[in-house]
XYZ file of C-alpha atoms in Angstrom:
394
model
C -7.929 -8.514 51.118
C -4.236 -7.579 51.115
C -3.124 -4.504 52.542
C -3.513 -1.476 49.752
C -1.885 1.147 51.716
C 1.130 2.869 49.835
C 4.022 4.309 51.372
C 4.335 6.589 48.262
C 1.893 6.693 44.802
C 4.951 5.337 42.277
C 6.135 1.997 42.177
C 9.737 1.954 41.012
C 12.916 -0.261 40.581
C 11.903 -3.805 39.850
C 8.664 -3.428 40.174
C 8.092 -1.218 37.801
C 10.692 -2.733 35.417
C 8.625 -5.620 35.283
C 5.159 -4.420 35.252
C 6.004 -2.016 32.051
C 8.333 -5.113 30.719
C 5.146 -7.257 30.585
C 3.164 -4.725 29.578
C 4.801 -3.063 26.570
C 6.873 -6.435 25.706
C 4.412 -8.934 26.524
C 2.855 -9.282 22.549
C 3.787 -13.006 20.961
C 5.232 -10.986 18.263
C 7.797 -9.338 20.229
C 8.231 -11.996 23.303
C 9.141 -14.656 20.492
C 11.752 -12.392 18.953
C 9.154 -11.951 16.073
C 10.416 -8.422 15.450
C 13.456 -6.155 15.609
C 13.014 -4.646 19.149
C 14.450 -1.311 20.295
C 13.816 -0.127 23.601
C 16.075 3.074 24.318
C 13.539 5.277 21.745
C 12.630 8.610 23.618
C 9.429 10.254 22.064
C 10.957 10.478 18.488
C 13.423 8.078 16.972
C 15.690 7.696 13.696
C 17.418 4.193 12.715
C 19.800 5.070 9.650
C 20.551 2.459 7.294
C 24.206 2.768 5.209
C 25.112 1.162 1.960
C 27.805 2.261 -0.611
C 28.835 1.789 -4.124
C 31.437 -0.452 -4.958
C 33.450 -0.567 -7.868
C 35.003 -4.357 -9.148
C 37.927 -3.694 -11.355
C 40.470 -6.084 -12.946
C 44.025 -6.738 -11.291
C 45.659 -4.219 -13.257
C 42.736 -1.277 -11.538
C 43.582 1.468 -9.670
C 42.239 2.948 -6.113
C 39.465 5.773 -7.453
C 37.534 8.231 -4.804
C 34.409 7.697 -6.795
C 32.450 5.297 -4.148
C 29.602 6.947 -2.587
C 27.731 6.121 0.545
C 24.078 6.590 0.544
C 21.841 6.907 3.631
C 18.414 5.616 4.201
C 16.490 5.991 7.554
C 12.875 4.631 9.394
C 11.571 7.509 11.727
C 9.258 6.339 14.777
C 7.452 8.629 16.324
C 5.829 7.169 19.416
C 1.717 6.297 20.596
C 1.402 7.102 23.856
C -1.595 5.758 25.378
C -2.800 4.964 29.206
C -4.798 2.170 31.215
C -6.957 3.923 34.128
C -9.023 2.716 36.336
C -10.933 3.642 39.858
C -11.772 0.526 41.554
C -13.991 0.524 44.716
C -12.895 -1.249 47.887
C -15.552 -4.274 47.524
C -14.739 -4.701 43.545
C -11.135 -4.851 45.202
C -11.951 -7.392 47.190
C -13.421 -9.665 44.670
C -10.815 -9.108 42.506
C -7.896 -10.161 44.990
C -10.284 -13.613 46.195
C -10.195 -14.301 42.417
C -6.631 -13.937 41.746
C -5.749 -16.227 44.515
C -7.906 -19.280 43.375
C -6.133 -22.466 41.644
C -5.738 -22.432 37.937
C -6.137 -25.726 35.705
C -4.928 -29.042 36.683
C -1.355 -29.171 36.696
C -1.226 -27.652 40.380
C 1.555 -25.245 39.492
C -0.009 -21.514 39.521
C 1.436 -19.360 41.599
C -0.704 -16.671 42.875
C 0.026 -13.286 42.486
C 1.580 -11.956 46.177
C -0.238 -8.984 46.683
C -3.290 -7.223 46.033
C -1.032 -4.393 43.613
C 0.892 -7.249 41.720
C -2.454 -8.930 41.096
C -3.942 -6.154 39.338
C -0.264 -4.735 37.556
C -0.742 -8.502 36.340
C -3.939 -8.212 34.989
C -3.758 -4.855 33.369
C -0.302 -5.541 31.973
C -2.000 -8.421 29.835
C -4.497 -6.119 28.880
C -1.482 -3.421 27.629
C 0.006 -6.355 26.009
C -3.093 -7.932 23.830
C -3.628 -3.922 22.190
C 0.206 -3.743 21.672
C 0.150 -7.088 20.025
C -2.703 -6.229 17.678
C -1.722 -3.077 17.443
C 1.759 -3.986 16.018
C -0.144 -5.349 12.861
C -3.310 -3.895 12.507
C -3.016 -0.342 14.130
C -4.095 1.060 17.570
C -7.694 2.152 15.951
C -8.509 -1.900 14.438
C -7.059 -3.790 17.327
C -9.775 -2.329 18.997
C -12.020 -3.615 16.870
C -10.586 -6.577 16.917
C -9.913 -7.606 20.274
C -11.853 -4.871 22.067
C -15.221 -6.152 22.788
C -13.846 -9.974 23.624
C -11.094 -8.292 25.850
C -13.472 -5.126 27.503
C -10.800 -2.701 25.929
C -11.644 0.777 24.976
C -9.818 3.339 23.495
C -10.197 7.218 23.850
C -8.319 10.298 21.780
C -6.293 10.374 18.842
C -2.887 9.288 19.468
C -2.650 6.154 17.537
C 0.429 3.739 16.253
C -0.217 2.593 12.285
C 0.229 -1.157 12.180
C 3.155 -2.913 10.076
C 0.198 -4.552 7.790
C -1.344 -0.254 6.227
C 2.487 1.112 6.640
C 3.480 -1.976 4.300
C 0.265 -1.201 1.826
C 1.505 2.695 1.787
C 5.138 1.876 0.825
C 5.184 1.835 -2.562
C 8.430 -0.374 -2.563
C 6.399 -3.411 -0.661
C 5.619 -6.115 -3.390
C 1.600 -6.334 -2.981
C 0.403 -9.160 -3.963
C -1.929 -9.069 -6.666
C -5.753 -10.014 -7.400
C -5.503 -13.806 -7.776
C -7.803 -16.948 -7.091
C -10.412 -16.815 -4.573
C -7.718 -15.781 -1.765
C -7.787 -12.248 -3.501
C -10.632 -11.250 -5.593
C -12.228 -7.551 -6.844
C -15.570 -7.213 -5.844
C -17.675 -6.769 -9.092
C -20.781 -4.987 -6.690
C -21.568 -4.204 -2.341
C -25.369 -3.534 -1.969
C -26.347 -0.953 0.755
C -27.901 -3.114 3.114
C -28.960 -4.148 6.458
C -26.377 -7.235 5.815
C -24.506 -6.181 3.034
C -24.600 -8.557 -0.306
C -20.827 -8.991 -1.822
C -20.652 -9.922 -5.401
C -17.759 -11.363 -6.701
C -16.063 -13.393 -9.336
C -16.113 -16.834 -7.625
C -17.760 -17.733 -4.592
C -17.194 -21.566 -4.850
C -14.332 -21.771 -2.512
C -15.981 -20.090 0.414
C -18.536 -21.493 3.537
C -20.551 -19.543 6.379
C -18.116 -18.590 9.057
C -15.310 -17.621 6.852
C -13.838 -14.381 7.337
C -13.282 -11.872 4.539
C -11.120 -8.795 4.638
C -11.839 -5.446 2.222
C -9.365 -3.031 1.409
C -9.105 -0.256 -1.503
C -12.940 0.960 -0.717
C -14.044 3.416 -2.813
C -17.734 5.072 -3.523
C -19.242 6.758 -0.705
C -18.161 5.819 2.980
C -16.968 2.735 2.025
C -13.611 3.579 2.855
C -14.224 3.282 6.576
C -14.151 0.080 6.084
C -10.869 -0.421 4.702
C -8.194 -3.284 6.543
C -11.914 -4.649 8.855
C -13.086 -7.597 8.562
C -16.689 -9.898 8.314
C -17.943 -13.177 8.881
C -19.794 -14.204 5.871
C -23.304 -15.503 6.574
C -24.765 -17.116 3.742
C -22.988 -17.956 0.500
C -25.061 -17.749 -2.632
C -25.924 -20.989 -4.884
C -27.076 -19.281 -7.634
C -25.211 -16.143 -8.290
C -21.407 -15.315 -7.173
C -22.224 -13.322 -3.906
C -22.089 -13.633 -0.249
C -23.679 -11.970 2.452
C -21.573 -10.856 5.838
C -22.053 -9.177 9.011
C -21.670 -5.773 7.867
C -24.455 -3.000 7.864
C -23.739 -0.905 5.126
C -27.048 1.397 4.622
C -25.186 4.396 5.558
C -22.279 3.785 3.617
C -23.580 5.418 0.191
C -22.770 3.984 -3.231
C -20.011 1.915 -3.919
C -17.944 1.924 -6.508
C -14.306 -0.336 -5.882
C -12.027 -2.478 -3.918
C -10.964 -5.712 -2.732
C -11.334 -8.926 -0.415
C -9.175 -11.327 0.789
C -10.481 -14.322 2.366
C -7.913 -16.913 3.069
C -9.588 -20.569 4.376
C -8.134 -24.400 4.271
C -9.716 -24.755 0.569
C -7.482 -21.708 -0.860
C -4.697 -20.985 1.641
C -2.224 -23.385 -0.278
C -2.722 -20.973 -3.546
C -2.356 -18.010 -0.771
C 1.168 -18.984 0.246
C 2.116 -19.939 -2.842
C 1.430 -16.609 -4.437
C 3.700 -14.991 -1.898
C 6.296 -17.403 -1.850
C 6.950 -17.240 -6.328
C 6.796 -13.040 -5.313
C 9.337 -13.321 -2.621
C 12.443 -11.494 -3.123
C 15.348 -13.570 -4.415
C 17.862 -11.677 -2.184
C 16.273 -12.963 0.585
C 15.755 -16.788 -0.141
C 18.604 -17.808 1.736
C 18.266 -15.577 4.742
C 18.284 -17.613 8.128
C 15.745 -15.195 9.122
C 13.186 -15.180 6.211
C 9.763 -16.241 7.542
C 6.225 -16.412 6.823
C 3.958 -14.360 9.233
C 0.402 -15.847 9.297
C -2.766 -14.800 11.685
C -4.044 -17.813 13.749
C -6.987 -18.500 11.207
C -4.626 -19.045 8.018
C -2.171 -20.964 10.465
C -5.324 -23.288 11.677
C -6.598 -23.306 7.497
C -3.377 -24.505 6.774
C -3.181 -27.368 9.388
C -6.368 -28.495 7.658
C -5.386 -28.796 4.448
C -2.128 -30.786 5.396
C -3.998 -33.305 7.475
C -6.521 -33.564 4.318
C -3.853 -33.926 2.378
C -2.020 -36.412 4.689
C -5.122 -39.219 4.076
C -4.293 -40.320 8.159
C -5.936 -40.056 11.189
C -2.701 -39.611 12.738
C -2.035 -36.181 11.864
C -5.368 -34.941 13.920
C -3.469 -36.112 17.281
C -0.877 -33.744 17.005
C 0.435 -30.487 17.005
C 3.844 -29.478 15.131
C 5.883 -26.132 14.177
C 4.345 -24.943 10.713
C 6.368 -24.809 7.597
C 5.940 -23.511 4.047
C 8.761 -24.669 2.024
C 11.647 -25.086 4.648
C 9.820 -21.574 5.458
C 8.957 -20.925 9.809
C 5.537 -19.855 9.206
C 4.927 -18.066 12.655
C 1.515 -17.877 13.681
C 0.884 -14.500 15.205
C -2.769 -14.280 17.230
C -3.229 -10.747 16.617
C -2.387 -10.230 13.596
C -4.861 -8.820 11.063
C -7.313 -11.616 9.602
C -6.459 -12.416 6.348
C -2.816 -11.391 5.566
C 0.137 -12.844 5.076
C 3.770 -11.229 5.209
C 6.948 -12.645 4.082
C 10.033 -11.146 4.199
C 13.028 -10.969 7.080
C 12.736 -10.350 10.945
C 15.084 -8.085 10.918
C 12.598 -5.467 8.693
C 10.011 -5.517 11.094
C 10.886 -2.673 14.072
C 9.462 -2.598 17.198
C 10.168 0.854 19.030
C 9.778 1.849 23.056
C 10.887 3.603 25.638
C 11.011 0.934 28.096
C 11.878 3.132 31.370
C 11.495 6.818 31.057
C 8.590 9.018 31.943
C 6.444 7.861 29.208
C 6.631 4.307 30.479
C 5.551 4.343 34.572
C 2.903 2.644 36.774
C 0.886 4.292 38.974
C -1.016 2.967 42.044
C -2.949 5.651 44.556
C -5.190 5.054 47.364
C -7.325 7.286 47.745
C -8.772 7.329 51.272
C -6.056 9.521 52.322
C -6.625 12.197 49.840
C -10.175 12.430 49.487
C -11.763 9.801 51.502
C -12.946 7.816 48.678
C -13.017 4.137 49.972
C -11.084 3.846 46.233
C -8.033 3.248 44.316
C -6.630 4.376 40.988
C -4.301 2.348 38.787
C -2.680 4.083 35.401
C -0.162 2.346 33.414
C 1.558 4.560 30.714
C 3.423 3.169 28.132
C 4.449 3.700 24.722
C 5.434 2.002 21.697
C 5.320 2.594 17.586
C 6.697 0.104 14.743
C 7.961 0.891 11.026
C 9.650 -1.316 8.429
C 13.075 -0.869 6.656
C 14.376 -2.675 3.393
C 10.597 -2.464 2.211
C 11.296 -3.422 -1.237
C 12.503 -6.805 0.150
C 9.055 -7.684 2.153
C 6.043 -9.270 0.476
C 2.351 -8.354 1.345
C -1.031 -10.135 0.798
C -3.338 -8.365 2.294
């Protein structure tokens, strides 16, 4: 095992730089330049936005003092949340033999140096996946989300709201309304061990689809507002499916929505966003589709059905809508689709200060414990400006 012993408990300089740069910065959505990205925000942060009237006169006008300038502004006001971990000397061990062995085929990993980059590696991938998810759905779903697959946990109440509930609470977002089977009301929810969904039209869906409520009302339904099932049996003879969800403590419900977007509706889905999109962003070079990786792979689907060739099966290519990017985002929120520019999507963080450090103690010398801790601190929060110009199915 390599050497553990630590000349003092901070790493600093580079090191740190790039631990907390992978970390924090690591998410597809910000890596790719997904996102507006500002990282000199310091607990609590203001972007101000300036636009002023303007007055068109004929040639025969004359200079007035009557423009005005008005301000408009996105606050962030950070999550700050922590990775910890006590690791025992043999778990150590194990860990470091598995971090040098070979990956894949093409012969070109390069193991991590040391035992301390090996695990800054593999927590910073950790910090990464629940900023990701976070970005979209929230710290409290991308838990949900990724946290059993990924062993994440989270503890305490600080929390980040995701772009996908601060779009649905801005009034000025253009929401896209109940339409087809991508977006239907439910007409009834049983209270059940699997819960029984009735709704208008059931024809479009299949066992293993995913469906997304939001709106809950009636009881505790509301908990389960923005989460999302796997359906488990579709009904033949009434309009109802049945999904993963166990909803006997829930009480009576009484409203709300689902959105389930697959390859037999997704077209509909996209093209329900696109006739809402704002027309003063149409020619924008950075107007884009944002899709989850389940409406990117339902619409790869229905082009290659459509395509009538075996040819399109064999290969991969960048998705478009309508000379639209359509970026596919992993951990985004199932079932949602956002259109509107990159440059009103804000990612905040204070990429070095004491909020953002990295932490590695042995702790033999200070209590004897054949142990070590890790803690990674970081912290990040996101917002959305020009909201009347961003379009929402969700």
């Amino acid at each position: 095992m390599a050497n553990i012993s630590l000349n003092t408990p901070t790493y600093a300089g580079y090191f740190s730089d790039v631990t907390l740069a992978s970390a924090v910065l690591g998410a597809r959505t910000v890596e790719q330049g997904y996102i507006t990205v500002h990282t000199n925000v310091d607990d609590k942060y203001t972007v101000v936005f300036a636009d002023s009237d303007v007055s068109i006169e004929d040639a025969a006008g004359t200079f007035s003092d009557t423009s005005t300038t008005d301000l408009s502004e996105i606050k962030f006001e950070l999550g700050k949340f922590m990775i910890n971990a006590e690791i025992d000397y043999k778990n150590l061990d194990n860990f470091w033999l598995a971090s040098q062995q070979p990956r894949g085929a093409a012969g070109d990993y390069v193991p991590p140096a040391d035992l301390e980059t090996a695990l800054s590696q593999h927590f910073a991938s950790k910090a990464s996946l629940f900023c990701g998810a976070s970005i979209w759905s929230g710290s409290t779903l991308a838990i949900s989300q990724f946290g059993s697959s990924q062993s994440i946990s989270k503890n305490g109440s600080n929390s980040v709201t995701g772009l996908i509930d601060t779009m649905l609470a801005d009034a000025n977002v253009v929401d896209i309304a109940v339409g087809g089977t991508y977006k239907q009301s439910i007409v009834a929810a049983s209270e059940a061990a699997s819960a029984v969904i009735e709704v208008a039209d059931n024809s479009d869906y299949a066992v293993g689809d995913k469906v997304t409520f939001e709106g809950l009302a009636g009881g505790t339904w509301d908990t389960q507002d923005g989460k999302t099932f796997t359906i488990t049996a579709v009904s033949s003879v009434a309009e109802e499916i049945t999904i993963d969800l166990n909803s006997t403590s829930l009480g009576t419900w009484s409203a709300g929505t689902i959105t389930c977007i697959n390859k037999n509706n997704v077209v509909a889905a996209l093209e329900a966003v696109y006739q809402n999109m704002s027309d003063s962003i149409r020619l924008a070079p950075d107007t884009v589709f944002y899709v989850p990786s389940r409406v990117a792979a339902a619409y790869k689907l229905k082009q290659a059905e459509a395509a009538y060739s075996p040819n399109v099966y064999s290969q991969d290519y960048e998705l478009a809508f309508l000379g639209y990017r359509l970026l596919e985002i992993p951990e985004m929120r199932n079932n949602a689709i956002v259109c509107c520019r990159i440059a009103n999507l804000h990612f905040a963080t204070p990429l070095i200060s004491d909020l953002n450090q990295v932490l590695i103690v042995d702790q033999a010398s200070t209590s004897a414990s054949r142990t070590i801790r890790y803690r990674l601190d970081f912290a990040f929060s996101v917002n959305v400006s020009d909201s009347k110009n961003i379009c929402l199915l969700s």
